[in-house]
Tab-separated table of C-alpha atoms and ligand atoms in Angstrom:
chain	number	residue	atom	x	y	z
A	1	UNK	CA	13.157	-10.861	15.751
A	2	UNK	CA	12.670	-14.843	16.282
A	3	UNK	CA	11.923	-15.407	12.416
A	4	UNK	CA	10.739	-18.876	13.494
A	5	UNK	CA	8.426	-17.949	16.311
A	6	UNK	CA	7.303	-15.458	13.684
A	7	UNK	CA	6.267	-18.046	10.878
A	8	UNK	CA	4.655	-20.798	13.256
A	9	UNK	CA	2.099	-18.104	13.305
A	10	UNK	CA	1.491	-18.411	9.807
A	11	UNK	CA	-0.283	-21.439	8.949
A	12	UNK	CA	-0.346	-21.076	5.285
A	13	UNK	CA	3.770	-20.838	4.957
A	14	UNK	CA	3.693	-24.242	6.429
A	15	UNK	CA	2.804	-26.495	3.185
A	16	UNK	CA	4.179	-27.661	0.066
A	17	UNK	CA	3.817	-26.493	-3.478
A	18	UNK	CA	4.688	-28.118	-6.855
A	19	UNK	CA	6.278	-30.843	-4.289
A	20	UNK	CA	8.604	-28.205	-2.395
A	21	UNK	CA	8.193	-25.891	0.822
A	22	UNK	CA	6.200	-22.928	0.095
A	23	UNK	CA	8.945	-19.373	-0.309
A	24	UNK	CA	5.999	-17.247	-0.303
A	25	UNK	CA	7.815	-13.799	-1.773
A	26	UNK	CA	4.982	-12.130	-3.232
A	27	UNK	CA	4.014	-9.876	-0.206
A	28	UNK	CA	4.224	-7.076	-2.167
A	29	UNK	CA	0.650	-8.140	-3.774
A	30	UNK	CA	-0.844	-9.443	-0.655
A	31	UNK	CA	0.757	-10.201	2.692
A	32	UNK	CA	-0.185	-13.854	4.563
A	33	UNK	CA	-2.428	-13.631	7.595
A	34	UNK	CA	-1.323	-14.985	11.762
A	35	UNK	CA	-3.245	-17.286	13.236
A	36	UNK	CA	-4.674	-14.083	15.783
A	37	UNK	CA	-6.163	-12.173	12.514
A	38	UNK	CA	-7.903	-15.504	11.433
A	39	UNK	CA	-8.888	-16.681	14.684
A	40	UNK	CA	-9.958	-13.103	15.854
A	41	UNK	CA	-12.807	-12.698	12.104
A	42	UNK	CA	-13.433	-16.161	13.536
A	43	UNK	CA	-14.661	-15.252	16.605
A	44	UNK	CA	-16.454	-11.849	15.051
A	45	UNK	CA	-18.428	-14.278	13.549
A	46	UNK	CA	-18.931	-16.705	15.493
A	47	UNK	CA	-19.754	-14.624	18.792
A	48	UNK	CA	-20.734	-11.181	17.456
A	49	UNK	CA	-21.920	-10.571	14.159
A	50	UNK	CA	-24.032	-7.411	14.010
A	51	UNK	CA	-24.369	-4.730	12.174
A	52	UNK	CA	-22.568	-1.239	13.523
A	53	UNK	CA	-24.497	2.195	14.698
A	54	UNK	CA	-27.917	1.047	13.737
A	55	UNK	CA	-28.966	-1.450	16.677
A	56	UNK	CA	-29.517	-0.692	20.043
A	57	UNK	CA	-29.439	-4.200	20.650
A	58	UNK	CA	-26.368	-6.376	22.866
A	59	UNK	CA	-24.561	-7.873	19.371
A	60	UNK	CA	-24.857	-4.515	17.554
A	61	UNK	CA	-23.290	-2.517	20.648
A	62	UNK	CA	-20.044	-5.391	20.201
A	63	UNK	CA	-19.539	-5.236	16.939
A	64	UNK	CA	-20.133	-1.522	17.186
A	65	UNK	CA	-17.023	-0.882	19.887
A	66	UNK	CA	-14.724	-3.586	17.786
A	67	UNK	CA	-15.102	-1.082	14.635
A	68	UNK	CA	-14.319	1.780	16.120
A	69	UNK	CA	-12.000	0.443	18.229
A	70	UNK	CA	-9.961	-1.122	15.253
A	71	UNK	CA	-10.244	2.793	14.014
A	72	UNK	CA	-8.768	3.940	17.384
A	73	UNK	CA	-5.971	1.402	16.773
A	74	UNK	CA	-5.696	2.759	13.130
A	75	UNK	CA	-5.245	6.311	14.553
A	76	UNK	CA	-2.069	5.259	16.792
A	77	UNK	CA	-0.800	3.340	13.960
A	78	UNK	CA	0.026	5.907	11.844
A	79	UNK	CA	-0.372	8.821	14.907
A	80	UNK	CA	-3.123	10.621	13.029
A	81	UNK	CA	-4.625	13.607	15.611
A	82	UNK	CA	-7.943	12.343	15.748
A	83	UNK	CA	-10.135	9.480	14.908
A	84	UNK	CA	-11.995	11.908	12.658
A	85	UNK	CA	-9.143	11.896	10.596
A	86	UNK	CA	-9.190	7.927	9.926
A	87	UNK	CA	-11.638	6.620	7.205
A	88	UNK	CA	-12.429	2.993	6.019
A	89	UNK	CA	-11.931	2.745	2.770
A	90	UNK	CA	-12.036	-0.473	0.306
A	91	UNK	CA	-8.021	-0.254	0.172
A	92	UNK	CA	-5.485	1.925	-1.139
A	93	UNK	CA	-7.333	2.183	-4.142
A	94	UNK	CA	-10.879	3.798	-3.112
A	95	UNK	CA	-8.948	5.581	-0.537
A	96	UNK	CA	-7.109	7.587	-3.560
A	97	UNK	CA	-10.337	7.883	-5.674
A	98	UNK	CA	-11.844	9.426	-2.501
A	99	UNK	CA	-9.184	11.757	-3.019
A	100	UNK	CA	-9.146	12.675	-6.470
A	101	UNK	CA	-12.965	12.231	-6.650
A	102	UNK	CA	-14.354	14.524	-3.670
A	103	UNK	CA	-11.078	17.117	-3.261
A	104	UNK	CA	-9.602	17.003	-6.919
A	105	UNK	CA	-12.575	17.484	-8.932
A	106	UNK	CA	-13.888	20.377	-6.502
A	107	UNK	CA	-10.535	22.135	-6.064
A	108	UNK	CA	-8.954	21.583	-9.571
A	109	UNK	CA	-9.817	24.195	-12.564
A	110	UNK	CA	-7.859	25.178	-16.084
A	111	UNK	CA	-4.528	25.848	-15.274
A	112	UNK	CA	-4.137	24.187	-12.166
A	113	UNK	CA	-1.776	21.629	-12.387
A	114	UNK	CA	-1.256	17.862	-10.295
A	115	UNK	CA	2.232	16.591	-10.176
A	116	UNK	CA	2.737	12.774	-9.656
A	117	UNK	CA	5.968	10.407	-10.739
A	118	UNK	CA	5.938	7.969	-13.420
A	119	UNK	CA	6.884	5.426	-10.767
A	120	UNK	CA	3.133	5.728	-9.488
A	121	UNK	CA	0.929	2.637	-9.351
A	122	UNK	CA	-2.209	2.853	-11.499
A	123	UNK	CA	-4.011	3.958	-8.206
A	124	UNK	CA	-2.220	6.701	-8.184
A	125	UNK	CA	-1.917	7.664	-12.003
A	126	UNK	CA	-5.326	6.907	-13.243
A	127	UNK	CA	-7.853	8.516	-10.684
A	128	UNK	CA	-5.505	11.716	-11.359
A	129	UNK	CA	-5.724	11.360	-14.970
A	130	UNK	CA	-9.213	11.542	-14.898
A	131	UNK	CA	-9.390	14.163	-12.217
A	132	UNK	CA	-7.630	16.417	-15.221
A	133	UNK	CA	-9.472	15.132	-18.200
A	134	UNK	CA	-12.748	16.137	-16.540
A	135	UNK	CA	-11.921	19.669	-14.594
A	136	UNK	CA	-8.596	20.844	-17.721
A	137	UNK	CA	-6.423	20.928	-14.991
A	138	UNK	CA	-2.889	19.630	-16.578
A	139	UNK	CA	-1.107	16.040	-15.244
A	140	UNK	CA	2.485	16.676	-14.850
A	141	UNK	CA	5.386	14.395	-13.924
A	142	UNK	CA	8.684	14.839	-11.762
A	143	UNK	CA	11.197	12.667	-14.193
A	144	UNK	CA	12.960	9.607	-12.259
A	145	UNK	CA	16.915	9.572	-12.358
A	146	UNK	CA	18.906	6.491	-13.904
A	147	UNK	CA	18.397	4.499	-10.497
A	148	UNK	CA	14.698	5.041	-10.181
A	149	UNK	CA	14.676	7.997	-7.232
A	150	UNK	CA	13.732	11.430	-7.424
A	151	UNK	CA	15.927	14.492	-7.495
A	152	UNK	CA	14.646	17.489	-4.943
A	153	UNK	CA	15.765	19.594	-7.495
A	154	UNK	CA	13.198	18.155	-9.968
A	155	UNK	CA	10.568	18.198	-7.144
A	156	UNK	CA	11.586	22.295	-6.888
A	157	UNK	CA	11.109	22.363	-11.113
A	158	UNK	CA	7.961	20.817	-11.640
A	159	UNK	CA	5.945	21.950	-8.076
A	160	UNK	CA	5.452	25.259	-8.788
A	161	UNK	CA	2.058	27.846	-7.536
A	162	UNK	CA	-0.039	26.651	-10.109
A	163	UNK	CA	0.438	23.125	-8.450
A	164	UNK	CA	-3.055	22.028	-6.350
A	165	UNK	CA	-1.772	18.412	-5.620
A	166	UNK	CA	1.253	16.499	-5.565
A	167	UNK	CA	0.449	13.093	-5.411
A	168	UNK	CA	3.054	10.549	-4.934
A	169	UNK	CA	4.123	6.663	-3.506
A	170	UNK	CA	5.736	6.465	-0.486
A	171	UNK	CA	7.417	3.386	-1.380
A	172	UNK	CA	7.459	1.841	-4.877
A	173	UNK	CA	5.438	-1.180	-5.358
A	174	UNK	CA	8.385	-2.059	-8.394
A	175	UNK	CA	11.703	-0.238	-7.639
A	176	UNK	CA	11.369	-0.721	-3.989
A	177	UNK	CA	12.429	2.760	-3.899
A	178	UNK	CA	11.549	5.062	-0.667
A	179	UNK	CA	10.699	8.655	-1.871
A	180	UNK	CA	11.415	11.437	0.218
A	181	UNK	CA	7.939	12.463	0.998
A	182	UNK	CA	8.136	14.793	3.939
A	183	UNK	CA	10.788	16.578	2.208
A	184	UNK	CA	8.131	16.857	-1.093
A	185	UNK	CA	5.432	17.623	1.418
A	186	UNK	CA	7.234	21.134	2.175
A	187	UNK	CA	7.663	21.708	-1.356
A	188	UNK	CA	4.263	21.178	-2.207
A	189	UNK	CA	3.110	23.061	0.754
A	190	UNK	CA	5.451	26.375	0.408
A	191	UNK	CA	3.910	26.542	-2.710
A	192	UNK	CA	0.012	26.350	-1.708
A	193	UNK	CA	-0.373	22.427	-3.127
A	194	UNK	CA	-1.649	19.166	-0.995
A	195	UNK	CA	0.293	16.497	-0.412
A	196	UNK	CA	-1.246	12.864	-1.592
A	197	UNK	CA	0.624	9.775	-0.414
A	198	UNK	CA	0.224	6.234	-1.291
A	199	UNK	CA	1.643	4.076	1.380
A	200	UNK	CA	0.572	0.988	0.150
A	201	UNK	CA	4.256	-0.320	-0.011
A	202	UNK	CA	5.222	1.852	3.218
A	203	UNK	CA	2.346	1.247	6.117
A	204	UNK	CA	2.944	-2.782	6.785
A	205	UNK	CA	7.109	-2.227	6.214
A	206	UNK	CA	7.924	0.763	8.521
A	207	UNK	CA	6.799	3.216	11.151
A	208	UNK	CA	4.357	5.998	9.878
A	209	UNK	CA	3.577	8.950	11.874
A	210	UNK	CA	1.527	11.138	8.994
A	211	UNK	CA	2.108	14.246	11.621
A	212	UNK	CA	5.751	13.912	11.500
A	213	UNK	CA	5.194	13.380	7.139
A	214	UNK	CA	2.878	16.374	7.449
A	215	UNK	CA	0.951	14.889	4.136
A	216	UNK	CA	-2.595	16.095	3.815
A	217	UNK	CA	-3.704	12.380	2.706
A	218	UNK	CA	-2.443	8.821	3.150
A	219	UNK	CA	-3.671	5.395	1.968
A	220	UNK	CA	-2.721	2.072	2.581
A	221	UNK	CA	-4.447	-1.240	2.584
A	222	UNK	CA	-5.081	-4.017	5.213
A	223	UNK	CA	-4.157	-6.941	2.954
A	224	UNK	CA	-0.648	-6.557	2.334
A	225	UNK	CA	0.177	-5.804	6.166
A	226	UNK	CA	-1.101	-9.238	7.190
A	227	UNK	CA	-4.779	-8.539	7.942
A	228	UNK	CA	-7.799	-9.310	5.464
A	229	UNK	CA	-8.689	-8.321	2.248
A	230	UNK	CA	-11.494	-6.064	1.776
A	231	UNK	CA	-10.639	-3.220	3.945
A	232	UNK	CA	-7.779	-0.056	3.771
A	233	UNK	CA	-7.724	3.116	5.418
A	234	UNK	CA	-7.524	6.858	4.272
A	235	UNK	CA	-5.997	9.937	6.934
A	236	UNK	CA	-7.042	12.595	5.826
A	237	UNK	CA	-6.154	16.346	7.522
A	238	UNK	CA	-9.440	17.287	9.465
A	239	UNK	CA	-9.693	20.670	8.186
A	240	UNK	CA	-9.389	19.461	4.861
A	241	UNK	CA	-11.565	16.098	5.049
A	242	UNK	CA	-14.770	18.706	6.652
A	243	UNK	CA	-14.888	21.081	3.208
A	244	UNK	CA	-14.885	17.749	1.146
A	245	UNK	CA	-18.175	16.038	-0.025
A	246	UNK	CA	-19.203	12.688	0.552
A	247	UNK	CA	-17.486	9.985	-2.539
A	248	UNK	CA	-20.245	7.735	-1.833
A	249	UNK	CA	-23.942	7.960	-0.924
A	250	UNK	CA	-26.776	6.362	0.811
A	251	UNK	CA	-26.957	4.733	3.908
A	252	UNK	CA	-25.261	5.107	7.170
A	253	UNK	CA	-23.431	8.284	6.121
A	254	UNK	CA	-26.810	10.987	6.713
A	255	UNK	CA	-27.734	13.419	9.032
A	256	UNK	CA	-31.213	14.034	7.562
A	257	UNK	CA	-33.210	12.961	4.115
A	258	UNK	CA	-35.669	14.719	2.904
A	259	UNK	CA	-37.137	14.460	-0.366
A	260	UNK	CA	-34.832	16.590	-2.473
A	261	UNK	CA	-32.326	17.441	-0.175
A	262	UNK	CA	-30.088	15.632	2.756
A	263	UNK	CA	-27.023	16.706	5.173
A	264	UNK	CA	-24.302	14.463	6.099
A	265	UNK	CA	-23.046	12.881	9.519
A	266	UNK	CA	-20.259	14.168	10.881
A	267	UNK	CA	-16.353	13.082	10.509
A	268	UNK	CA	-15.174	10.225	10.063
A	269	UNK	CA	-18.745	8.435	9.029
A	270	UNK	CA	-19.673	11.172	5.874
A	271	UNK	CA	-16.807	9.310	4.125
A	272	UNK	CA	-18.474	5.632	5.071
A	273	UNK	CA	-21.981	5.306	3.346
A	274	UNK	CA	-23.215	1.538	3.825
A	275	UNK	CA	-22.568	-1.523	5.678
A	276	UNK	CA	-18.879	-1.344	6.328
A	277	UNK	CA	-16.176	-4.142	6.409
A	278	UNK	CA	-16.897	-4.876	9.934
A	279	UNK	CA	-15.200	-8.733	10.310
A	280	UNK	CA	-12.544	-7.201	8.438
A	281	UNK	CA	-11.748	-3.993	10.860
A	282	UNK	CA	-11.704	-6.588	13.322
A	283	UNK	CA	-8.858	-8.488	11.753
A	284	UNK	CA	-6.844	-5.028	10.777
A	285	UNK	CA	-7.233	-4.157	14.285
A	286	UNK	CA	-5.815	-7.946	15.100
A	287	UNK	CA	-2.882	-7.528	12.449
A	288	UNK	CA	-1.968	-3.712	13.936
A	289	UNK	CA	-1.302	-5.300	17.161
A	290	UNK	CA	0.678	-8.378	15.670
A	291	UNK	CA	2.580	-5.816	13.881
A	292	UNK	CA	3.114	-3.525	16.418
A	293	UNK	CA	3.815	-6.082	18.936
A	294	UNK	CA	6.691	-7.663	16.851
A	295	UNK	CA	8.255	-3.455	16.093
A	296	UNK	CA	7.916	-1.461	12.851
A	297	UNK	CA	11.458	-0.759	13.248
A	298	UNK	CA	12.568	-4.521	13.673
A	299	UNK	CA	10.416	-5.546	10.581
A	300	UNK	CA	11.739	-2.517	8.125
A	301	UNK	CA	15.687	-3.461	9.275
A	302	UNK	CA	14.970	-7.229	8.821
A	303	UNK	CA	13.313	-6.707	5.323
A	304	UNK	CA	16.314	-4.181	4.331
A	305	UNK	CA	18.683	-6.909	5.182
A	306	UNK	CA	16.834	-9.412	2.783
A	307	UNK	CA	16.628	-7.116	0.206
A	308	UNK	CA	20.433	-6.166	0.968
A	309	UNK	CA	21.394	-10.262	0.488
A	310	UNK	CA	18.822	-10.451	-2.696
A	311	UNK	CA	20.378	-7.383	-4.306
A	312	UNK	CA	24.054	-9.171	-3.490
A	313	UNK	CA	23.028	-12.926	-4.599
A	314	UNK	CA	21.058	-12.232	-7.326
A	315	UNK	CA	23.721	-9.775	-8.794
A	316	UNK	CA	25.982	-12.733	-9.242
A	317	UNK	CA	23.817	-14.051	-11.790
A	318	UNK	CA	24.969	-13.685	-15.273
A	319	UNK	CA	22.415	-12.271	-17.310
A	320	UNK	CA	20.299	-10.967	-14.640
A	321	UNK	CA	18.898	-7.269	-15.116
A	322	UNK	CA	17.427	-5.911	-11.451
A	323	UNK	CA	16.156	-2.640	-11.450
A	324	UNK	CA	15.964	0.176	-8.319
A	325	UNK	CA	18.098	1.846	-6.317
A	326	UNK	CA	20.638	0.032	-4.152
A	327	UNK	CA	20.112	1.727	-0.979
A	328	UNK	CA	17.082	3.509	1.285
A	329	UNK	CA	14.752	1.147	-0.593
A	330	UNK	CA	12.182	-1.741	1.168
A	331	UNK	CA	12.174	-5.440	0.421
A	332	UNK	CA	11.576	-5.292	-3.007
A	333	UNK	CA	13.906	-6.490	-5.497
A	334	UNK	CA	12.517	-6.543	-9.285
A	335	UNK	CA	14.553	-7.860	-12.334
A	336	UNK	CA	14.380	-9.685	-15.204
A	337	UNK	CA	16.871	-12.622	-16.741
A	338	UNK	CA	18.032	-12.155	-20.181
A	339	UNK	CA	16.331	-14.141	-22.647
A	340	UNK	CA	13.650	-15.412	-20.839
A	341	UNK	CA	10.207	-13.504	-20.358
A	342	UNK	CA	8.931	-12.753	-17.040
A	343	UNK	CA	6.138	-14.704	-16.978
A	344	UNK	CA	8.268	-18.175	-17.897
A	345	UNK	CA	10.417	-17.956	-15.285
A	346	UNK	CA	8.023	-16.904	-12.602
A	347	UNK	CA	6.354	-20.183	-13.979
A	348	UNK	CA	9.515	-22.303	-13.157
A	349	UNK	CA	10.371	-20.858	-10.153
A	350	UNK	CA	6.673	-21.927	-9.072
A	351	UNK	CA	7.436	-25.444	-9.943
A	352	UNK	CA	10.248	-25.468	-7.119
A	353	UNK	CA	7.590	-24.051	-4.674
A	354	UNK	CA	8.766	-20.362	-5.119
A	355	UNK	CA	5.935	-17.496	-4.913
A	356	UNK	CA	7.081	-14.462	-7.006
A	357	UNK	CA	4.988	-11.927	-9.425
A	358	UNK	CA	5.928	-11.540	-13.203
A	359	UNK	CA	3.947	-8.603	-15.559
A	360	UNK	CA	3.476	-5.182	-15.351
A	361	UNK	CA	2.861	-4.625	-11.538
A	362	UNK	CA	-0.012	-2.321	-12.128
A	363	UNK	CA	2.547	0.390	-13.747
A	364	UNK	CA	2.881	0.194	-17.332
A	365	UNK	CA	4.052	3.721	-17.536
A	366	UNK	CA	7.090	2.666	-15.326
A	367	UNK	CA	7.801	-0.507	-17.613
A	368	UNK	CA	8.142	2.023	-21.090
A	369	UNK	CA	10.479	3.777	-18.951
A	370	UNK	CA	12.827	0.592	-18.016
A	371	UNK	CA	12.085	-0.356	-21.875
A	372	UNK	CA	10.174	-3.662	-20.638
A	373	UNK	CA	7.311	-5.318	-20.906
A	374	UNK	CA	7.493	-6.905	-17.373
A	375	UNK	CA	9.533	-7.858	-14.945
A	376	UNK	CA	9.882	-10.497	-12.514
A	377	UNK	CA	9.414	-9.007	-8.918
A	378	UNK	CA	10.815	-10.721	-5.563
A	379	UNK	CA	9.039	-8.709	-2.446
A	380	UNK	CA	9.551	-9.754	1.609
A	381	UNK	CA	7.616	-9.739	4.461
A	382	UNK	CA	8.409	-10.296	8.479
A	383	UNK	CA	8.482	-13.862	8.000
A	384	UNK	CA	10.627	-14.347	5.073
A	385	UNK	CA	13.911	-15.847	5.521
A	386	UNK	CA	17.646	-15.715	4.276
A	387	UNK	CA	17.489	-19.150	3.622
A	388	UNK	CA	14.266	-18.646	1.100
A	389	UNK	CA	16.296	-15.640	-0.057
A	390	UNK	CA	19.016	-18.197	-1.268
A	391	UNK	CA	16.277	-20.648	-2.615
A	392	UNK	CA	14.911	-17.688	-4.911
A	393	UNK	CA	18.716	-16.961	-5.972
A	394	UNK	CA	18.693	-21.131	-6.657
A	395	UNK	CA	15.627	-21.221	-8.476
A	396	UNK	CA	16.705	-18.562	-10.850
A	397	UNK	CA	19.822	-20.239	-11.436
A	398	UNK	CA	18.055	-23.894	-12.054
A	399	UNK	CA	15.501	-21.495	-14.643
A	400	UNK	CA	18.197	-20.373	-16.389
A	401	UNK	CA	19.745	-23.799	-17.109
A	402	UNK	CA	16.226	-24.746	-17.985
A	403	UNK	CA	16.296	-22.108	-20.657
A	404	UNK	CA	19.478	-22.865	-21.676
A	405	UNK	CA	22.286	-20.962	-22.285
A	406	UNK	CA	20.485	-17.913	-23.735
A	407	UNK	CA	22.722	-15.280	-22.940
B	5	PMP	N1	-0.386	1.545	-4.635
B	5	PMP	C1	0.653	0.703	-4.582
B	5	PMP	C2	2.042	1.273	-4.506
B	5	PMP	C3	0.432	-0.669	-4.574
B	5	PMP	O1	1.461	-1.517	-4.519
B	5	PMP	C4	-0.899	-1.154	-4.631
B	5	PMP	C5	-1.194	-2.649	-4.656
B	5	PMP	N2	-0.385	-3.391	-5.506
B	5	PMP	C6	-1.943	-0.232	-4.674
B	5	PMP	C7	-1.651	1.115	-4.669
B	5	PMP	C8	-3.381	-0.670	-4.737
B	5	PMP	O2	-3.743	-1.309	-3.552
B	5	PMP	P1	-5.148	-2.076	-3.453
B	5	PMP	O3	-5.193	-3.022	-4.614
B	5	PMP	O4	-5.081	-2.778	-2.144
B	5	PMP	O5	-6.213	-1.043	-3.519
């Protein structure tokens, strides 16, 4: 990978901020967009705006083919079997309230039970916890070990036949741990449950083939794999996604209305009532060939290596906490420095032009458990650099003096 070929395609990365070169490490939030996801909205705009499956019309037949060609592209992303099988969604998170919303509250009853981790972004938590509250179905957690993984064992324990869904992260959006989720996936399915995975942290870091997972469901989101906000994706298994009723209503997603009663179009459109996020399938279509064309593979070793020389220069640090499993984990390194709340230093790191998040990461369930009230979170993308890898470890250092000597 030519990291600097890589980053000329990134206009934002080139400016300063607070008077320094922009280290941009909060990808784990949102990812930064190449010039070819900008440039191709641009054009979507500028050439063929038009609403999709409604007009006969020369505009509405472009825009028409772009959308479901950025689905066709969405398919061989992740190697779904059909396009039938690939939904728009909002993001990650509507994609999982589709889930828990049209196939949890149908299929869940008293005594059921869903199994989740508490690693689980609130995406992943809440929409369950409601699921439960509203059908007495019982919420029920596989513990984490010391270092923030999962045992098998304690997948065996807690999945058991009164288990409907198991619903889990493929990678964590805080421990930057990678959970064994084809190995859960037989679990849940040798005992009669679905298999739910969130692969908002997973989808823009590494190859996905949901056929080789064998999960029933997976989400991600188009923003933090460097196309637009606005628009994620939800695979769902065919056979599965045809018993489920619509989330949404309205528009676009009929067969036939009639006064008191109406049917539903077919696969994948039931699941897409209104006017979708057409510029934005455009640019997700844009950002799955940028991706694609620079390698899954290259982009999941390259971000392992940062996280590797994070993990190894920020461990020098006196006083520094990081949390997470050493190894089989993606470019995330959280931690905190002793002393010195998250959201100060995250503050003076930002006056040396360094991007990183500080609070709760959307998982305050996972912050009781590290006995914290946030943390300070470091995440990478394709275009980060060692050398910005060494600024963060700088910054930190240069915070801490700041602080004083509070250790
Ligand atoms: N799950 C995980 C693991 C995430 O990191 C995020 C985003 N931080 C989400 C779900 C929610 O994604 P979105 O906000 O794009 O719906």
């Amino acid at each position: 990978m030519d990291i600097e070929t890589i980053r000329e395609q990134f206009p934002i990365l080139h400016q300063e901020v607070n008077g320094a070169p922009l280290v941009y490490l909060d990808n784990g939030a949102t990812s930064q967009k190449p010039k070819a996801v900008i440039e191709a909205m641009e054009r979507y705009y500028k050439e063929y705006n038009s609403n999709i499956h409604r007009g006969v019309h020369t505009l509405g037949t472009l825009a028409t083919d772009a959308y479901e060609g950025a689905r066709e592209k969405v398919r061989r992303f992740i190697n779904a079997g059909s396009t039938e099988e690939v939904i728009f969604t909002r993001g990650t998170t509507t994609a999982l309230n589709t889930v828990a919303y049209s196939y949890g509250r149908a299929n869940l009853k008293e005594g059921d039970e869903v199994v989740i981790t508490p690693m689980e972004h609130h995406a992943n938590l809440i929409p369950w916890q409601q699921a439960c509250k509203a059908t007495g179905a019982t919420l029920k957690y596989i513990p984490l070990q010391s270092d923030g993984t999962i045992d098998l064992d304690d997948v065996r324990k807690t999945v058991t036949p009164r288990t409907k869904i198991v619903a889990m992260a493929h990678a964590s959006n805080v421990l930057g741990t990678i959970n064994p989720v084809k190995e859960v996936a037989k679990i849940a399915h040798e005992n009669g449950a679905v298999m739910v995975v969130d692969g908002a942290q997973s989808a823009p870091h590494m190859k996905i083939d949901v056929r080789d997972l064998d999960c029933d469901f997976y989400a991600f989101s188009s923003h933090k794999m460097a196309g637009p906000t606005g628009i994620g994706v939800l695979y769902g298994k065919k056979a599965l996604l045809e018993n489920m009723e619509p989330f949404e209503t309205g528009g676009e997603m009929i067969d036939f209305v009639d006064l008191y009663d109406s049917t539903w179009k077919e696969l994948p459109w039931k699941f897409e009532a209104g006017t979708m996020p057409i510029a934005e399938a455009v640019g997700l279509a844009s950002a799955i060939d940028f991706l694609t064309e620079v390698g899954l593979e290259n982009i999941h070793v390259h971000e392992t290596e940062l996280a590797r020389y994070a993990l190894e220069l920020l461990s020098d640090i006196d006083g520094i906490e990081i949390y997470g499993p050493m190894e089989n984990r993606v470019g995330i390194v959280t931690f905190n420095l002793k002393g010195v709340h998250a959201h100060d230093l995250s503050t003076i790191l930002d006056t040396m032009g360094i991007a990183v998040r500080a609070g709760h990461h959307c998982c305050q369930p996972l912050m009781r458990w590290l006995g914290v009230s946030a943390t300070a979170r470091a995440s990478f993308y394709l275009y980060n650099t060692k050398a910005e890898v060494e600024k963060l470890a700088d910054g930190i250092r240069k915070a801490k003096e700041y602080f004083g000597d509070v250790l």
